[in-house]
Amino acid sequence: MKRRDFVYLTGMGAAATMLPIPIVGNPIAPERALEAIDPAMKKRMADVALNAGRSKGATYVDVRIGRYLNQFVVTREDKVQNIVNTESFGLGVRVIANGGWGFAATDKLDTDSVAKAAEAAVAIAKENSRLLSKPVQLAPQKGHGEVSWKAPIVKNAFEVPIKEKVDLLLGVNAAAMKEGANYITSLLFLVNEQKYFASTDGSYIDQDIHRIWPAFFITKIDATTGKFETRNSLSAPMGMGYEYLDVRPEDKIKSVTTLYKGRYDMLEDAKAGGRQAGEKIAAKSVEAGKYDLILDPSHLWLTIHESVGHPTELDRVLGYEANFAGTSFLTLDKWQSKKFNFGNNLVNLVADKTQVGSLGAVGYDDEGVRCGKWDLIKDGILVNYQTIRDQAHILGLDASQGCCYADNWSSVQFQRMPNVSLQPGKEKKSVDDLIKGVEKGIYIIGDGSFSIDQQRYNFQFGGQLFYEIKNGQIAGMLKDVAYQSNTQEFWNACGGMADESDYRLGGAFGDGKGQPPQSNAVSHGSSTTRFNGVNVINTARKIG
Amino acid sequence: MALLSKEEAKKILEKAIGFSKANECSANLNGGERGNIRYARNSVSTAGEDSNLSLGVTSNFGKRSGSATINEFDDASIEKVVRRSEELANLAPENPELMEVLGPQTYGAESKTYSEATAKITPEYRAKAANDSIVPAAAKDVTAAGYLQDGYGFNAIMNNKGLFAYNKQTSVDFTVTMRTNDGTGSGWAARDLNDVSKLNAAETSRMAIDKALMSRNAKAIEPGKYTVILEASASADLIRLMLNMNARTADEGRSFLSKKGGGTKLGEKLVDERVNIYSDPWYDDAPASPWQGDGQARKKMDIIKNGVVSTLFYDRYWASQKNVAPVPGAGNAIMEGGTASIEDMIKDTAKGVLVTRFWYIRPVDPQTLLFTGLTRDGTFYIENGKIKHPIKNFRFNESPIIMLNNLETLGKPERAVTSEGGPGGGTNLMIPSMKIRDFTFSSLSDAV
């Protein structure tokens, strides 16, 4: 019941539950995505909103004109299940009046509708200001004038014919089935956000953002025992064009399975996946206990996301998310002490909205702040959070860190997570070097089950592939593995990481926060990293 | 005003179908208005309203299908959206699983999903609800964060084979979290209703404040297997996870309902024989639309009867492959209960844990329906028939199937709000509180 349409995926069977992402927008013909919107029209409409807001008494106005294009191609085994192309286009205007925020949006981009939206936003701001204890305090931001930013993509995925995409996915499915998979669902999810931002600070910012997520989900069934196992793709959603699927040998890392850096060989991974799903059935069930874990970046990104990304969100720290997502154990006193040991001194975690190819990369955030890079955890110590303009003063900052984002023109922008990444080791060290040093351990590849409490202390993670390490050697595959830890204990148990040559990105396409909930896409980088003495549980159970 | 009457909706849909040149054409019209207020740190943070009305048209040529949507309703716009869906259908690859559109359906009694009182909620009502949380919280040195969302709307569908269905519905969802200002206590309460006249925001807020104050300075106890008393929300958090009784994944051998050596568990005992779960779209306190999205009529049906799996849901394609009648998914679920109150169950417990709700529940193993998650916002230790003290939160690793085989006592069913389904996001549920033995808590959490 929103102004925009939610076209939920249906009929996707088991894989559908793994895709919490609604496709937002109206169905369109694929060619429509390639038609550009005239920037002069956007500037004209933005000025209408800025002027209408100011004339009604707003002391600050920003306006976002957003065009959100999605393409979704879904197949299972030898069938195309769904091809969806959507577009959502409209304008959102946010104002400060009488010290309070107000927001309104419209999908009608004519002068009258835009001016009315701005006036409605001012009326809401004035109404909300009556319930405020303190007026909004906005960190200063200089206008940038007329500027633009484009994601440095090589090949616009929306220009690639649907047939080529369908052929790729059906080929992937056939390859996995040939290697023994019983079922496979595969998909391509493409996003293009064309965002225009203007504010009374004097900024007019035109941005073009691209994202791609190729993925598959394999099931293998053992007919004699009735047991089944799954193996998901080891791809990462990326802030890239279709070039992510152009295979280059130099982007492959040979380990117990092939791992991917910057480019993804979906066909090769599907073959391996079909085989490994079968190996998982025959694998040894893990013995619960303490293990040294070697975590691949295709796995560790999710642990970083949950245990570092979320607790350093300042709105959670302050209590704005208390009724839903939760608060944070990283309270302000811990930051003020300048000696809170989030992790040991090997641990350096940075926020970075400029990282090329990442999901969170933009030139400017959704309140016109030029994006940058900053330390969150420096040599193990909590040194900073993620902030937006109306929070910066709480940390004594004179500028926002550029973490403001809205998932649609019709949603209000608020504080969202930037890319948060673990810095690689400074000394030359390979994954083999890491494994060699482990007496009793498990090497985990790929993300799986995940759960963490509302203040981000206690977590449990699964994975896709688990290999036992005995006396420095890989000793075979394990199954039924999950590890549990406490965030601070875990990061203080860090036992070193591989060097920069192993650094890779993973990421989330649909991170949720807020009421009503909004989605955010964000990457997390690391090199393979060791954690000592982590509690591993066995997840096997029996029913009926 | 986006709430069209049955006749108004029919008129627009007839017009759309009239423009069709496809072999098969179906159109759906949806509209409504929604409002919300959000507060945190004892202050309102955001408030808003929005509305929509949209027409979706799907055209089929053989096994090719295309859909298009529009939000303008003059004749030219309606014809345009029909033509666009036809163009997209011609471009689409064949979908071998595409089914012919349904013929006319017979729907049961008048739907109970709409309440006039809810449709009349005003911004002032929402502001008062927030105030009814914030003022008593501040008086008790507690900080309130909450969210109220309400809406009314309608759905209508028509096709060129004579099917027409219409339903209107309302919902109001209120959740509130109260945290003590010393940071050691947290309480939560929630209501999810069709009829706002049954909502008392002050009362719900008071329950959350009481829980927050009771849960201050929790002590740690060892994780392990415990007898638990789950309040209705906590029960619903886990019961809802077993209600996706999908026949296809069961037949394919990749579900907790698949049987070793092939076949499904339909007709087999799955859980304790006192477990009875059914769906009834006309259930007063948790109604559902009498039809699902494609126009199939819903009926009252048993899902679990005396612990035995009595229904699997067959979509129309899978039903055609298996030569059975299609079974639409449940629009709501009602689990029968007993007469015991939470207090009765506590009195009867020598050693156990009382759980207000669970949080961040995620699947671990689809074969056994094993899930992990944590307790949140009010967890208490019970000894010799009394609540002894609040305890730190636990992580659990448990399957609702195993849990319902370890059933001790059932409480009274109530309209339950699940933790992460989000307000209005899920199926309406009537679920009892329950006492379960040997529930697996695997580790401790310091989270408040």
CSV table of N, CA and C in Angstrom, one decimal, chain A residues 1-5 13-14 26-30 76-77 79-81 83 107-108 124 128 131-133 183 219 221 223-228 306 318-327 449-460 484 486 514-516 537 539 541-544, chain B residues 32-34 36 38 40-41 43-44 47 50-52 54 67-69 71 84 88 93 95-97 145-147 151-153 175-177 179 248 252-256 260 265 317 359-360 362-364 366-368 370 372-374 376 393 395 397 401-402 442-448:
chain,number,residue,atom,x,y,z
A,1,MET,N,0.8,-1.2,0.0
A,1,MET,CA,0.0,0.0,0.0
A,1,MET,C,0.9,1.3,0.0
A,2,LYS,N,1.9,1.2,-0.8
A,2,LYS,CA,2.7,2.4,-0.9
A,2,LYS,C,2.5,3.0,-2.3
A,3,ARG,N,3.0,4.2,-2.5
A,3,ARG,CA,2.8,4.9,-3.8
A,3,ARG,C,3.5,4.1,-4.9
A,4,ARG,N,4.5,3.3,-4.5
A,4,ARG,CA,5.2,2.5,-5.5
A,4,ARG,C,4.7,1.1,-5.4
A,5,ASP,N,5.0,0.3,-6.5
A,5,ASP,CA,4.5,-1.1,-6.5
A,5,ASP,C,5.6,-2.0,-6.0
A,13,GLY,N,10.3,-21.3,-5.2
A,13,GLY,CA,10.6,-22.5,-4.3
A,13,GLY,C,11.5,-22.1,-3.2
A,14,ALA,N,12.5,-23.0,-2.9
A,14,ALA,CA,13.3,-22.8,-1.7
A,14,ALA,C,14.2,-21.5,-1.8
A,26,ASN,N,7.6,-0.1,-11.5
A,26,ASN,CA,6.6,-0.5,-12.5
A,26,ASN,C,7.3,-1.3,-13.6
A,27,PRO,N,6.6,-2.4,-14.0
A,27,PRO,CA,7.2,-3.2,-15.1
A,27,PRO,C,7.4,-2.3,-16.4
A,28,ILE,N,8.5,-2.5,-17.0
A,28,ILE,CA,8.8,-1.7,-18.3
A,28,ILE,C,9.4,-2.6,-19.3
A,29,ALA,N,9.4,-2.2,-20.6
A,29,ALA,CA,10.2,-2.9,-21.6
A,29,ALA,C,11.6,-2.7,-21.4
A,30,PRO,N,12.5,-3.8,-21.6
A,30,PRO,CA,13.9,-3.6,-21.3
A,30,PRO,C,14.6,-2.4,-22.0
A,76,ARG,N,15.3,-21.9,-13.3
A,76,ARG,CA,15.6,-23.1,-12.5
A,76,ARG,C,15.7,-24.3,-13.4
A,77,GLU,N,16.7,-25.1,-13.2
A,77,GLU,CA,17.1,-26.2,-14.1
A,77,GLU,C,17.1,-25.8,-15.5
A,79,LYS,N,14.5,-24.2,-17.1
A,79,LYS,CA,13.4,-23.3,-17.4
A,79,LYS,C,13.7,-21.9,-17.0
A,80,VAL,N,13.2,-20.9,-17.8
A,80,VAL,CA,13.2,-19.5,-17.4
A,80,VAL,C,12.0,-19.3,-16.5
A,81,GLN,N,12.2,-18.9,-15.3
A,81,GLN,CA,11.0,-18.7,-14.4
A,81,GLN,C,10.4,-17.3,-14.5
A,83,ILE,N,11.3,-13.0,-15.9
A,83,ILE,CA,12.1,-11.9,-16.3
A,83,ILE,C,11.4,-10.6,-16.0
A,107,ASP,N,5.1,11.2,-7.6
A,107,ASP,CA,5.6,10.6,-8.8
A,107,ASP,C,5.2,11.4,-10.0
A,108,LYS,N,4.6,12.6,-9.8
A,108,LYS,CA,4.2,13.4,-10.9
A,108,LYS,C,5.2,14.6,-11.0
A,124,ILE,N,4.4,19.4,7.2
A,124,ILE,CA,4.7,18.3,8.1
A,124,ILE,C,5.8,18.7,9.1
A,128,ASN,N,5.6,18.5,13.1
A,128,ASN,CA,6.6,17.7,13.9
A,128,ASN,C,7.4,18.5,14.8
A,131,LEU,N,6.5,18.7,18.5
A,131,LEU,CA,6.8,17.6,19.4
A,131,LEU,C,8.3,17.5,19.7
A,132,LEU,N,9.1,18.4,19.2
A,132,LEU,CA,10.6,18.3,19.4
A,132,LEU,C,11.1,18.9,20.7
A,133,SER,N,12.1,18.2,21.3
A,133,SER,CA,12.7,18.8,22.5
A,133,SER,C,13.8,19.8,22.0
A,183,TYR,N,18.9,-30.0,-8.1
A,183,TYR,CA,18.1,-28.8,-8.4
A,183,TYR,C,19.0,-27.6,-8.4
A,219,THR,N,20.8,-27.7,-4.8
A,219,THR,CA,20.5,-28.7,-3.9
A,219,THR,C,20.9,-30.1,-4.4
A,221,ILE,N,20.5,-34.2,-3.3
A,221,ILE,CA,19.8,-35.2,-2.4
A,221,ILE,C,20.4,-36.5,-2.5
A,223,ALA,N,19.5,-40.1,-2.3
A,223,ALA,CA,18.3,-40.9,-2.4
A,223,ALA,C,18.2,-42.0,-1.4
A,224,THR,N,19.3,-42.6,-1.0
A,224,THR,CA,19.2,-43.7,0.0
A,224,THR,C,18.9,-43.2,1.4
A,225,THR,N,19.5,-42.1,1.8
A,225,THR,CA,19.3,-41.6,3.2
A,225,THR,C,18.2,-40.6,3.3
A,226,GLY,N,17.9,-40.0,2.1
A,226,GLY,CA,16.9,-38.8,2.1
A,226,GLY,C,17.5,-37.5,2.6
A,227,LYS,N,18.8,-37.6,2.9
A,227,LYS,CA,19.5,-36.3,3.3
A,227,LYS,C,19.7,-35.4,2.1
A,228,PHE,N,19.7,-34.1,2.4
A,228,PHE,CA,20.0,-33.2,1.3
A,228,PHE,C,21.0,-32.1,1.8
A,306,GLU,N,27.8,-7.7,10.3
A,306,GLU,CA,26.9,-7.8,11.5
A,306,GLU,C,27.6,-7.3,12.7
A,318,LEU,N,22.6,5.8,19.5
A,318,LEU,CA,21.8,6.8,20.1
A,318,LEU,C,20.4,6.3,20.5
A,319,GLY,N,19.9,5.2,20.0
A,319,GLY,CA,18.6,4.7,20.4
A,319,GLY,C,17.5,4.9,19.4
A,320,TYR,N,17.8,5.4,18.2
A,320,TYR,CA,16.8,5.7,17.2
A,320,TYR,C,16.2,4.4,16.6
A,321,GLU,N,17.0,3.3,16.7
A,321,GLU,CA,16.5,2.0,16.1
A,321,GLU,C,16.1,1.0,17.2
A,322,ALA,N,15.9,1.5,18.5
A,322,ALA,CA,15.7,0.7,19.6
A,322,ALA,C,14.5,-0.3,19.5
A,323,ASN,N,13.4,0.2,18.8
A,323,ASN,CA,12.2,-0.6,18.7
A,323,ASN,C,12.2,-1.6,17.6
A,324,PHE,N,13.2,-1.6,16.7
A,324,PHE,CA,13.3,-2.6,15.7
A,324,PHE,C,14.6,-3.3,15.6
A,325,ALA,N,15.6,-2.7,14.9
A,325,ALA,CA,16.9,-3.3,14.6
A,325,ALA,C,17.6,-3.5,15.9
A,326,GLY,N,17.5,-2.5,16.9
A,326,GLY,CA,18.1,-2.6,18.2
A,326,GLY,C,19.1,-1.5,18.4
A,327,THR,N,19.8,-1.6,19.5
A,327,THR,CA,20.8,-0.5,19.8
A,327,THR,C,22.2,-1.1,19.6
A,449,SER,N,24.2,-19.4,7.2
A,449,SER,CA,23.3,-18.9,8.3
A,449,SER,C,23.9,-17.8,9.1
A,450,PHE,N,23.2,-16.8,9.6
A,450,PHE,CA,23.7,-15.7,10.3
A,450,PHE,C,22.7,-15.2,11.3
A,451,SER,N,23.1,-14.9,12.5
A,451,SER,CA,22.2,-14.3,13.5
A,451,SER,C,23.0,-13.6,14.6
A,452,ILE,N,22.5,-12.5,15.1
A,452,ILE,CA,23.3,-11.7,16.1
A,452,ILE,C,22.3,-10.9,16.9
A,453,ASP,N,22.6,-10.7,18.2
A,453,ASP,CA,21.6,-10.1,19.1
A,453,ASP,C,21.5,-8.6,18.8
A,454,GLN,N,20.5,-8.0,19.5
A,454,GLN,CA,20.1,-6.6,19.1
A,454,GLN,C,21.1,-5.5,19.6
A,455,GLN,N,22.1,-5.9,20.4
A,455,GLN,CA,23.2,-5.0,20.7
A,455,GLN,C,24.5,-5.4,20.1
A,456,ARG,N,24.5,-6.5,19.4
A,456,ARG,CA,25.6,-6.9,18.5
A,456,ARG,C,26.8,-7.5,19.4
A,457,TYR,N,26.4,-8.3,20.4
A,457,TYR,CA,27.4,-9.0,21.2
A,457,TYR,C,27.6,-10.4,20.7
A,458,ASN,N,26.5,-11.2,20.8
A,458,ASN,CA,26.5,-12.6,20.6
A,458,ASN,C,26.1,-13.0,19.2
A,459,PHE,N,27.0,-13.7,18.4
A,459,PHE,CA,26.6,-14.1,17.1
A,459,PHE,C,26.8,-15.6,16.8
A,460,GLN,N,26.2,-16.1,15.7
A,460,GLN,CA,26.4,-17.4,15.2
A,460,GLN,C,26.4,-17.3,13.7
A,484,GLN,N,30.0,-19.8,17.2
A,484,GLN,CA,29.4,-18.8,18.0
A,484,GLN,C,30.5,-18.0,18.7
A,486,ASN,N,31.4,-13.8,20.8
A,486,ASN,CA,31.0,-12.5,21.3
A,486,ASN,C,31.9,-11.5,20.5
A,514,GLY,N,15.2,0.4,9.7
A,514,GLY,CA,14.2,1.4,9.7
A,514,GLY,C,12.7,0.9,9.8
A,515,GLN,N,11.8,1.8,10.2
A,515,GLN,CA,10.4,1.5,10.2
A,515,GLN,C,9.7,2.7,9.5
A,516,PRO,N,9.1,2.5,8.4
A,516,PRO,CA,9.0,1.3,7.5
A,516,PRO,C,10.4,1.0,7.0
A,537,ILE,N,29.9,-25.3,17.0
A,537,ILE,CA,28.8,-26.2,17.4
A,537,ILE,C,28.5,-27.1,16.3
A,539,THR,N,25.5,-28.7,14.2
A,539,THR,CA,24.1,-28.3,14.0
A,539,THR,C,23.2,-29.5,13.5
A,541,ARG,N,20.6,-32.4,13.6
A,541,ARG,CA,19.5,-32.8,14.5
A,541,ARG,C,18.8,-33.9,13.8
A,542,LYS,N,17.9,-34.6,14.5
A,542,LYS,CA,17.0,-35.6,13.9
A,542,LYS,C,15.5,-35.2,14.1
A,543,ILE,N,14.7,-35.3,13.1
A,543,ILE,CA,13.3,-35.2,13.4
A,543,ILE,C,12.6,-36.4,12.7
A,544,GLY,N,11.5,-36.8,13.3
A,544,GLY,CA,10.7,-37.9,12.8
A,544,GLY,C,11.4,-39.0,12.1
B,32,GLY,N,-5.1,2.0,-1.7
B,32,GLY,CA,-5.3,2.1,-0.3
B,32,GLY,C,-4.5,3.3,0.2
B,33,GLU,N,-4.7,3.6,1.5
B,33,GLU,CA,-3.9,4.6,2.2
B,33,GLU,C,-3.3,4.1,3.4
B,34,ARG,N,-2.1,4.7,3.8
B,34,ARG,CA,-1.4,4.2,4.9
B,34,ARG,C,-0.8,5.3,5.7
B,36,ASN,N,1.7,6.4,9.3
B,36,ASN,CA,2.5,5.9,10.4
B,36,ASN,C,3.1,7.0,11.3
B,38,ARG,N,6.5,7.3,14.1
B,38,ARG,CA,7.7,6.6,14.7
B,38,ARG,C,8.2,7.5,15.7
B,40,ALA,N,11.3,7.7,19.1
B,40,ALA,CA,12.5,7.1,19.8
B,40,ALA,C,13.0,8.2,20.7
B,41,ARG,N,13.8,7.8,21.7
B,41,ARG,CA,14.3,8.8,22.7
B,41,ARG,C,13.2,9.7,23.2
B,43,SER,N,10.7,10.9,21.9
B,43,SER,CA,10.3,12.1,21.0
B,43,SER,C,9.9,11.5,19.7
B,44,VAL,N,9.0,12.2,19.0
B,44,VAL,CA,8.5,11.7,17.7
B,44,VAL,C,9.7,12.0,16.7
B,47,ALA,N,6.8,11.0,10.9
B,47,ALA,CA,5.3,10.7,10.7
B,47,ALA,C,5.0,10.9,9.3
B,50,ASP,N,0.7,8.0,3.1
B,50,ASP,CA,0.7,7.9,1.6
B,50,ASP,C,-0.4,7.1,1.1
B,51,SER,N,-0.6,7.2,-0.2
B,51,SER,CA,-1.7,6.5,-0.8
B,51,SER,C,-1.3,6.0,-2.2
B,52,ASN,N,-2.0,5.0,-2.6
B,52,ASN,CA,-1.8,4.5,-4.0
B,52,ASN,C,-3.0,3.9,-4.6
B,54,SER,N,-3.4,1.4,-8.2
B,54,SER,CA,-2.7,1.0,-9.4
B,54,SER,C,-3.4,-0.2,-10.1
B,67,SER,N,3.4,-8.5,-18.2
B,67,SER,CA,2.6,-7.7,-17.2
B,67,SER,C,3.0,-6.3,-17.3
B,68,ALA,N,2.1,-5.4,-17.1
B,68,ALA,CA,2.4,-3.9,-17.0
B,68,ALA,C,1.5,-3.3,-16.0
B,69,THR,N,1.9,-2.1,-15.5
B,69,THR,CA,1.2,-1.5,-14.4
B,69,THR,C,1.0,0.0,-14.7
B,71,ASN,N,-0.9,4.0,-13.1
B,71,ASN,CA,-1.6,4.6,-12.0
B,71,ASN,C,-2.5,5.8,-12.6
B,84,ARG,N,0.7,-2.5,-23.6
B,84,ARG,CA,2.1,-2.7,-23.2
B,84,ARG,C,2.3,-4.2,-22.6
B,88,LEU,N,4.9,-6.9,-24.1
B,88,LEU,CA,5.9,-7.6,-23.2
B,88,LEU,C,5.7,-9.2,-23.3
B,93,PRO,N,10.2,-15.1,-23.1
B,93,PRO,CA,10.4,-16.5,-23.4
B,93,PRO,C,9.3,-17.4,-22.9
B,95,ASN,N,7.2,-19.9,-20.7
B,95,ASN,CA,7.3,-20.4,-19.4
B,95,ASN,C,6.4,-21.7,-19.3
B,96,PRO,N,7.1,-22.9,-19.3
B,96,PRO,CA,6.4,-24.1,-19.4
B,96,PRO,C,5.4,-24.3,-18.2
B,97,GLU,N,5.7,-23.5,-17.1
B,97,GLU,CA,4.9,-23.7,-15.9
B,97,GLU,C,3.7,-22.7,-15.9
B,145,ALA,N,10.6,3.8,22.6
B,145,ALA,CA,10.7,3.8,21.1
B,145,ALA,C,9.6,3.0,20.5
B,146,GLY,N,8.9,3.5,19.6
B,146,GLY,CA,7.8,2.8,19.1
B,146,GLY,C,7.4,3.1,17.7
B,147,TYR,N,6.4,2.4,17.1
B,147,TYR,CA,6.0,2.6,15.8
B,147,TYR,C,4.6,2.1,15.6
B,151,GLY,N,-3.5,1.1,8.0
B,151,GLY,CA,-3.8,1.3,6.6
B,151,GLY,C,-5.2,0.7,6.3
B,152,TYR,N,-5.7,1.2,5.2
B,152,TYR,CA,-6.9,0.5,4.6
B,152,TYR,C,-6.7,0.4,3.1
B,153,GLY,N,-7.3,-0.6,2.5
B,153,GLY,CA,-7.1,-0.8,1.1
B,153,GLY,C,-8.0,-1.8,0.6
B,175,THR,N,4.0,-1.4,17.8
B,175,THR,CA,5.0,-2.1,18.6
B,175,THR,C,5.7,-1.0,19.4
B,176,VAL,N,6.1,-1.4,20.7
B,176,VAL,CA,6.8,-0.4,21.5
B,176,VAL,C,7.9,-1.1,22.3
B,177,THR,N,9.1,-0.5,22.4
B,177,THR,CA,10.2,-1.0,23.2
B,177,THR,C,10.5,0.0,24.3
B,179,ARG,N,13.1,1.1,27.3
B,179,ARG,CA,14.4,0.7,27.9
B,179,ARG,C,14.6,1.6,29.1
B,248,ARG,N,5.6,-28.9,-3.3
B,248,ARG,CA,6.6,-29.2,-4.3
B,248,ARG,C,8.0,-29.5,-3.7
B,252,GLU,N,10.0,-32.9,-3.9
B,252,GLU,CA,11.3,-32.9,-4.5
B,252,GLU,C,12.4,-33.5,-3.6
B,253,GLY,N,12.0,-33.7,-2.3
B,253,GLY,CA,12.9,-34.3,-1.4
B,253,GLY,C,13.8,-33.3,-0.7
B,254,ARG,N,13.4,-32.0,-0.7
B,254,ARG,CA,14.3,-31.0,0.0
B,254,ARG,C,13.5,-30.1,0.9
B,255,SER,N,12.8,-30.8,1.8
B,255,SER,CA,12.0,-30.1,2.8
B,255,SER,C,11.9,-30.9,4.1
B,256,PHE,N,11.6,-30.3,5.2
B,256,PHE,CA,11.4,-31.1,6.4
B,256,PHE,C,10.1,-32.0,6.3
B,260,LYS,N,12.3,-40.0,3.9
B,260,LYS,CA,13.4,-40.9,3.4
B,260,LYS,C,12.9,-41.9,2.4
B,265,LYS,N,5.5,-36.4,4.1
B,265,LYS,CA,5.0,-36.7,5.4
B,265,LYS,C,3.5,-36.5,5.5
B,317,TYR,N,0.3,-25.3,-10.9
B,317,TYR,CA,1.2,-26.1,-11.8
B,317,TYR,C,1.5,-27.4,-11.2
B,359,TRP,N,14.3,-13.1,18.7
B,359,TRP,CA,14.9,-12.0,17.8
B,359,TRP,C,15.9,-12.6,16.9
B,360,TYR,N,16.0,-12.1,15.7
B,360,TYR,CA,17.0,-12.5,14.7
B,360,TYR,C,17.0,-14.0,14.4
B,362,ARG,N,17.1,-17.1,12.3
B,362,ARG,CA,17.5,-17.5,10.9
B,362,ARG,C,17.7,-19.0,10.8
B,363,PRO,N,17.4,-19.5,9.5
B,363,PRO,CA,17.5,-20.9,9.3
B,363,PRO,C,18.9,-21.4,9.4
B,364,VAL,N,19.1,-22.6,10.0
B,364,VAL,CA,20.4,-23.3,10.1
B,364,VAL,C,20.4,-24.5,9.2
B,366,PRO,N,17.5,-26.6,6.7
B,366,PRO,CA,16.2,-26.8,6.2
B,366,PRO,C,15.6,-28.2,6.4
B,367,GLN,N,16.5,-29.2,6.5
B,367,GLN,CA,16.1,-30.6,6.6
B,367,GLN,C,15.4,-30.9,7.9
B,368,THR,N,15.9,-30.3,9.0
B,368,THR,CA,15.3,-30.5,10.3
B,368,THR,C,14.6,-29.3,10.8
B,370,LEU,N,15.9,-26.6,11.6
B,370,LEU,CA,16.6,-26.0,12.8
B,370,LEU,C,16.8,-24.5,12.5
B,372,THR,N,18.2,-20.7,14.5
B,372,THR,CA,18.9,-20.1,15.6
B,372,THR,C,18.3,-18.7,15.8
B,373,GLY,N,18.5,-18.1,17.0
B,373,GLY,CA,18.0,-16.8,17.3
B,373,GLY,C,18.2,-16.5,18.8
B,374,LEU,N,17.7,-15.4,19.3
B,374,LEU,CA,17.9,-15.1,20.7
B,374,LEU,C,16.7,-14.6,21.4
B,376,ARG,N,14.8,-11.9,23.8
B,376,ARG,CA,14.9,-10.4,23.8
B,376,ARG,C,13.8,-9.8,24.6
B,393,ASN,N,20.0,-12.7,28.3
B,393,ASN,CA,19.4,-13.4,27.1
B,393,ASN,C,20.2,-14.6,26.6
B,395,ARG,N,21.0,-17.4,23.4
B,395,ARG,CA,20.9,-17.8,22.0
B,395,ARG,C,20.3,-19.2,22.0
B,397,ASN,N,19.2,-22.8,19.6
B,397,ASN,CA,19.3,-23.6,18.4
B,397,ASN,C,18.2,-24.6,18.5
B,401,ILE,N,9.7,-28.3,15.1
B,401,ILE,CA,9.2,-29.7,15.0
B,401,ILE,C,9.6,-30.4,16.3
B,402,ILE,N,10.9,-30.3,16.7
B,402,ILE,CA,11.3,-30.9,17.9
B,402,ILE,C,10.6,-30.3,19.1
B,442,SER,N,21.9,-22.4,23.6
B,442,SER,CA,23.3,-22.8,23.3
B,442,SER,C,24.4,-21.9,23.8
B,443,SER,N,24.0,-20.6,24.0
B,443,SER,CA,25.0,-19.7,24.6
B,443,SER,C,24.3,-18.4,25.2
B,444,LEU,N,25.1,-17.6,25.9
B,444,LEU,CA,24.6,-16.4,26.6
B,444,LEU,C,24.9,-15.2,25.8
B,445,SER,N,24.0,-14.2,25.9
B,445,SER,CA,24.3,-12.9,25.3
B,445,SER,C,24.2,-11.8,26.3
B,446,ASP,N,25.1,-10.8,26.2
B,446,ASP,CA,25.1,-9.7,27.1
B,446,ASP,C,24.1,-8.6,26.7
B,447,ALA,N,23.4,-8.8,25.6
B,447,ALA,CA,22.5,-7.8,25.1
B,447,ALA,C,21.3,-7.5,26.0
B,448,VAL,N,21.0,-6.2,26.2
B,448,VAL,CA,19.8,-5.8,26.9
B,448,VAL,C,18.9,-5.2,25.9
